[in-house]
Structures are given as structure tokens and as C-alpha cells.
Amino acid sequence: MKSISRRVLIVDDSSTLRASVDFSLSEAGYEVVHASNGVKALEILDKHSKGNRQIGMIITDINMPAMDGITFIKEVKKTTFKFTPILVMTTESEESKKLEGKAAGASGWLVKPFKPEQLIRVVSRFIRS
């Protein structure tokens, strides 16, 4: 059986948030890859695909420059990473946004601010090693 990658791609325009998520996930034994927006994240996914490197999970914000999170999720679903779980981590809490994210292909939704243990719990549900 193929093992699930413990590599997580975090997509957020806030470098502070990326650093916080990186710290929390790294402490829990995950490898973290960063992108500041959806365009850069798609470039990272393309490089990983060409290098036959796995991503176990993607965590994305909704409100970002260059490409918003909903568009990014829709684009991921067109790639070899279409079955990779995608967690939306955002300040958006409206039901309509959540439904839009789910329709795009998001696997889960976590509202900021969050507790590190809450993030680890959610990620560990999707990435079982």
C-alpha cells in the first residue's frame, strides 16, 4: 500500500500566518511547503507533479491577490492533485462562502483565528500515516 505524504502545501498571502501554520505542523511531524497565492501554489503543484512528489494536503485562504482561494481550488481539481484534500482556512464564516468552497471541491473549512491543536487535529483526520 502506498503511504500518504505528510507534505502540506499552505497557500496564504500572510507570511505571518504561513509561518505560524508551518511551526505548528512541523512540530507535529509534517513537512510544509509555502505559496503566497493561488498562482504560485499551482506552480509548486506543477513542479511536484513533474518530480513525482506527493502533497498529502492543501490548506488555502480564500481572500488572496493574483488568484482567490475558490478559483485556486477549482484549478487544483483539474490537476493530478484533484483527489488531494483541501482545507479552507479563512476569516470567512458565511454559510454561502462555505457552500461555494464545498462546491469548488474543498474538503473542510477552518475559521481564523484557530488554535494550533485544532489545526493539527483537522490535518491528522485527512493525513493518516
PDB file of C-alpha atoms in Angstrom:
ATOM      1  CA  MET A   1       0.000   0.000   0.000  1.00  0.00           C
ATOM      2  CA  LYS A   2       1.236   3.466  -0.934  1.00  0.00           C
ATOM      3  CA  SER A   3       1.918   5.672   2.069  1.00  0.00           C
ATOM      4  CA  ILE A   4       0.257   9.061   2.337  1.00  0.00           C
ATOM      5  CA  SER A   5       2.606  12.031   2.073  1.00  0.00           C
ATOM      6  CA  ARG A   6       2.996  14.130   5.208  1.00  0.00           C
ATOM      7  CA  ARG A   7       3.796  17.159   2.998  1.00  0.00           C
ATOM      8  CA  VAL A   8       1.270  20.004   3.349  1.00  0.00           C
ATOM      9  CA  LEU A   9       1.000  22.956   0.965  1.00  0.00           C
ATOM     10  CA  ILE A  10      -0.107  26.145   2.738  1.00  0.00           C
ATOM     11  CA  VAL A  11      -1.432  28.912   0.484  1.00  0.00           C
ATOM     12  CA  ASP A  12      -1.951  32.278   2.170  1.00  0.00           C
ATOM     13  CA  ASP A  13      -0.859  35.838   1.405  1.00  0.00           C
ATOM     14  CA  SER A  14       0.027  36.437   5.071  1.00  0.00           C
ATOM     15  CA  SER A  15       3.650  35.458   5.731  1.00  0.00           C
ATOM     16  CA  THR A  16       2.891  35.565   9.479  1.00  0.00           C
ATOM     17  CA  LEU A  17       0.081  33.048   9.115  1.00  0.00           C
ATOM     18  CA  ARG A  18       2.207  30.786   6.876  1.00  0.00           C
ATOM     19  CA  ALA A  19       4.970  30.858   9.493  1.00  0.00           C
ATOM     20  CA  SER A  20       2.510  30.054  12.284  1.00  0.00           C
ATOM     21  CA  VAL A  21       0.990  27.120  10.376  1.00  0.00           C
ATOM     22  CA  ASP A  22       4.470  25.916   9.365  1.00  0.00           C
ATOM     23  CA  PHE A  23       5.598  25.938  13.008  1.00  0.00           C
ATOM     24  CA  SER A  24       2.521  24.070  14.241  1.00  0.00           C
ATOM     25  CA  LEU A  25       2.609  21.439  11.507  1.00  0.00           C
ATOM     26  CA  SER A  26       6.404  20.987  11.599  1.00  0.00           C
ATOM     27  CA  GLU A  27       6.242  20.401  15.353  1.00  0.00           C
ATOM     28  CA  ALA A  28       3.681  17.659  14.640  1.00  0.00           C
ATOM     29  CA  GLY A  29       5.966  15.981  12.099  1.00  0.00           C
ATOM     30  CA  TYR A  30       4.608  17.383   8.841  1.00  0.00           C
ATOM     31  CA  GLU A  31       6.683  18.880   6.041  1.00  0.00           C
ATOM     32  CA  VAL A  32       5.328  22.253   4.912  1.00  0.00           C
ATOM     33  CA  VAL A  33       5.584  23.921   1.507  1.00  0.00           C
ATOM     34  CA  HIS A  34       4.523  27.591   1.150  1.00  0.00           C
ATOM     35  CA  ALA A  35       2.857  29.745  -1.503  1.00  0.00           C
ATOM     36  CA  SER A  36       1.645  33.336  -1.123  1.00  0.00           C
ATOM     37  CA  ASN A  37      -1.203  32.993  -3.634  1.00  0.00           C
ATOM     38  CA  GLY A  38      -3.021  30.532  -5.882  1.00  0.00           C
ATOM     39  CA  VAL A  39      -0.884  31.210  -8.962  1.00  0.00           C
ATOM     40  CA  LYS A  40       2.338  30.414  -7.092  1.00  0.00           C
ATOM     41  CA  ALA A  41       0.693  27.373  -5.478  1.00  0.00           C
ATOM     42  CA  LEU A  42      -0.256  25.965  -8.895  1.00  0.00           C
ATOM     43  CA  GLU A  43       3.387  26.405  -9.983  1.00  0.00           C
ATOM     44  CA  ILE A  44       4.506  24.435  -6.909  1.00  0.00           C
ATOM     45  CA  LEU A  45       1.972  21.685  -7.638  1.00  0.00           C
ATOM     46  CA  ASP A  46       3.174  21.517 -11.244  1.00  0.00           C
ATOM     47  CA  LYS A  47       6.809  21.106 -10.097  1.00  0.00           C
ATOM     48  CA  HIS A  48       5.772  18.424  -7.591  1.00  0.00           C
ATOM     49  CA  SER A  49       3.791  16.610 -10.273  1.00  0.00           C
ATOM     50  CA  LYS A  50       6.722  16.652 -12.722  1.00  0.00           C
ATOM     51  CA  GLY A  51       9.065  15.476  -9.964  1.00  0.00           C
ATOM     52  CA  ASN A  52       6.592  12.782  -8.924  1.00  0.00           C
ATOM     53  CA  ARG A  53       6.476  14.266  -5.409  1.00  0.00           C
ATOM     54  CA  GLN A  54       3.321  13.922  -3.359  1.00  0.00           C
ATOM     55  CA  ILE A  55       1.339  16.515  -1.435  1.00  0.00           C
ATOM     56  CA  GLY A  56      -0.792  14.996   1.316  1.00  0.00           C
ATOM     57  CA  MET A  57      -2.996  18.026   1.870  1.00  0.00           C
ATOM     58  CA  ILE A  58      -3.512  21.611   0.749  1.00  0.00           C
ATOM     59  CA  ILE A  59      -4.554  24.419   3.109  1.00  0.00           C
ATOM     60  CA  THR A  60      -5.704  27.616   1.424  1.00  0.00           C
ATOM     61  CA  ASP A  61      -7.040  31.027   2.293  1.00  0.00           C
ATOM     62  CA  ILE A  62      -9.953  32.483   0.304  1.00  0.00           C
ATOM     63  CA  ASN A  63      -9.029  36.175   0.041  1.00  0.00           C
ATOM     64  CA  MET A  64      -5.674  36.456  -1.746  1.00  0.00           C
ATOM     65  CA  PRO A  65      -4.182  38.556  -4.546  1.00  0.00           C
ATOM     66  CA  ALA A  66      -3.498  37.125  -8.038  1.00  0.00           C
ATOM     67  CA  MET A  67      -5.930  34.199  -7.559  1.00  0.00           C
ATOM     68  CA  ASP A  68      -8.530  33.778  -4.838  1.00  0.00           C
ATOM     69  CA  GLY A  69      -8.915  30.511  -2.948  1.00  0.00           C
ATOM     70  CA  ILE A  70     -12.144  29.366  -4.636  1.00  0.00           C
ATOM     71  CA  THR A  71     -10.587  29.764  -8.103  1.00  0.00           C
ATOM     72  CA  PHE A  72      -7.438  28.024  -6.843  1.00  0.00           C
ATOM     73  CA  ILE A  73      -9.456  25.038  -5.587  1.00  0.00           C
ATOM     74  CA  LYS A  74     -11.229  24.762  -8.952  1.00  0.00           C
ATOM     75  CA  GLU A  75      -7.854  24.832 -10.730  1.00  0.00           C
ATOM     76  CA  VAL A  76      -6.384  22.150  -8.428  1.00  0.00           C
ATOM     77  CA  LYS A  77      -9.312  19.877  -9.324  1.00  0.00           C
ATOM     78  CA  LYS A  78      -8.061  19.982 -12.963  1.00  0.00           C
ATOM     79  CA  THR A  79      -4.615  18.637 -11.987  1.00  0.00           C
ATOM     80  CA  THR A  80      -3.110  15.337 -10.856  1.00  0.00           C
ATOM     81  CA  PHE A  81      -3.753  16.605  -7.303  1.00  0.00           C
ATOM     82  CA  LYS A  82      -7.550  16.551  -7.826  1.00  0.00           C
ATOM     83  CA  PHE A  83      -8.012  13.965  -5.063  1.00  0.00           C
ATOM     84  CA  THR A  84      -5.769  15.763  -2.552  1.00  0.00           C
ATOM     85  CA  PRO A  85      -7.835  17.042   0.401  1.00  0.00           C
ATOM     86  CA  ILE A  86      -8.134  20.827   0.521  1.00  0.00           C
ATOM     87  CA  LEU A  87      -8.821  22.641   3.779  1.00  0.00           C
ATOM     88  CA  VAL A  88     -10.018  26.236   3.547  1.00  0.00           C
ATOM     89  CA  MET A  89      -8.575  28.340   6.364  1.00  0.00           C
ATOM     90  CA  THR A  90     -10.073  31.821   6.298  1.00  0.00           C
ATOM     91  CA  THR A  91     -11.770  34.595   8.239  1.00  0.00           C
ATOM     92  CA  GLU A  92     -14.868  33.991   6.087  1.00  0.00           C
ATOM     93  CA  SER A  93     -17.573  32.251   8.089  1.00  0.00           C
ATOM     94  CA  GLU A  94     -20.697  32.903   6.000  1.00  0.00           C
ATOM     95  CA  GLU A  95     -22.615  29.780   5.031  1.00  0.00           C
ATOM     96  CA  SER A  96     -22.765  30.928   1.388  1.00  0.00           C
ATOM     97  CA  LYS A  97     -18.949  31.066   1.216  1.00  0.00           C
ATOM     98  CA  LYS A  98     -18.682  27.624   2.805  1.00  0.00           C
ATOM     99  CA  LEU A  99     -21.127  26.230   0.234  1.00  0.00           C
ATOM    100  CA  GLU A 100     -19.157  27.900  -2.567  1.00  0.00           C
ATOM    101  CA  GLY A 101     -15.958  26.308  -1.237  1.00  0.00           C
ATOM    102  CA  LYS A 102     -17.574  22.902  -0.960  1.00  0.00           C
ATOM    103  CA  ALA A 103     -18.967  23.180  -4.490  1.00  0.00           C
ATOM    104  CA  ALA A 104     -15.461  24.038  -5.738  1.00  0.00           C
ATOM    105  CA  GLY A 105     -14.090  20.906  -4.055  1.00  0.00           C
ATOM    106  CA  ALA A 106     -12.961  21.916  -0.558  1.00  0.00           C
ATOM    107  CA  SER A 107     -12.818  19.039   1.933  1.00  0.00           C
ATOM    108  CA  GLY A 108     -13.117  21.177   5.063  1.00  0.00           C
ATOM    109  CA  TRP A 109     -13.349  24.706   6.473  1.00  0.00           C
ATOM    110  CA  LEU A 110     -11.472  26.224   9.413  1.00  0.00           C
ATOM    111  CA  VAL A 111     -12.182  29.795  10.532  1.00  0.00           C
ATOM    112  CA  LYS A 112      -9.270  32.018  11.631  1.00  0.00           C
ATOM    113  CA  PRO A 113      -8.122  32.562  14.267  1.00  0.00           C
ATOM    114  CA  PHE A 114      -7.603  28.946  15.226  1.00  0.00           C
ATOM    115  CA  LYS A 115      -5.730  27.072  17.921  1.00  0.00           C
ATOM    116  CA  PRO A 116      -2.677  25.077  16.764  1.00  0.00           C
ATOM    117  CA  GLU A 117      -4.076  21.862  18.302  1.00  0.00           C
ATOM    118  CA  GLN A 118      -7.297  22.421  16.347  1.00  0.00           C
ATOM    119  CA  LEU A 119      -5.297  22.665  13.102  1.00  0.00           C
ATOM    120  CA  ILE A 120      -3.295  19.515  13.921  1.00  0.00           C
ATOM    121  CA  ARG A 121      -6.490  17.611  14.720  1.00  0.00           C
ATOM    122  CA  VAL A 122      -8.067  18.580  11.385  1.00  0.00           C
ATOM    123  CA  VAL A 123      -4.939  17.813   9.358  1.00  0.00           C
ATOM    124  CA  SER A 124      -4.465  14.440  11.084  1.00  0.00           C
ATOM    125  CA  ARG A 125      -8.009  13.447  10.069  1.00  0.00           C
ATOM    126  CA  PHE A 126      -7.059  13.887   6.418  1.00  0.00           C
ATOM    127  CA  ILE A 127      -3.465  12.642   6.569  1.00  0.00           C
ATOM    128  CA  ARG A 128      -3.277   9.309   8.341  1.00  0.00           C
ATOM    129  CA  SER A 129       0.177   7.760   8.471  1.00  0.00           C
TER     130      SER A 129
END
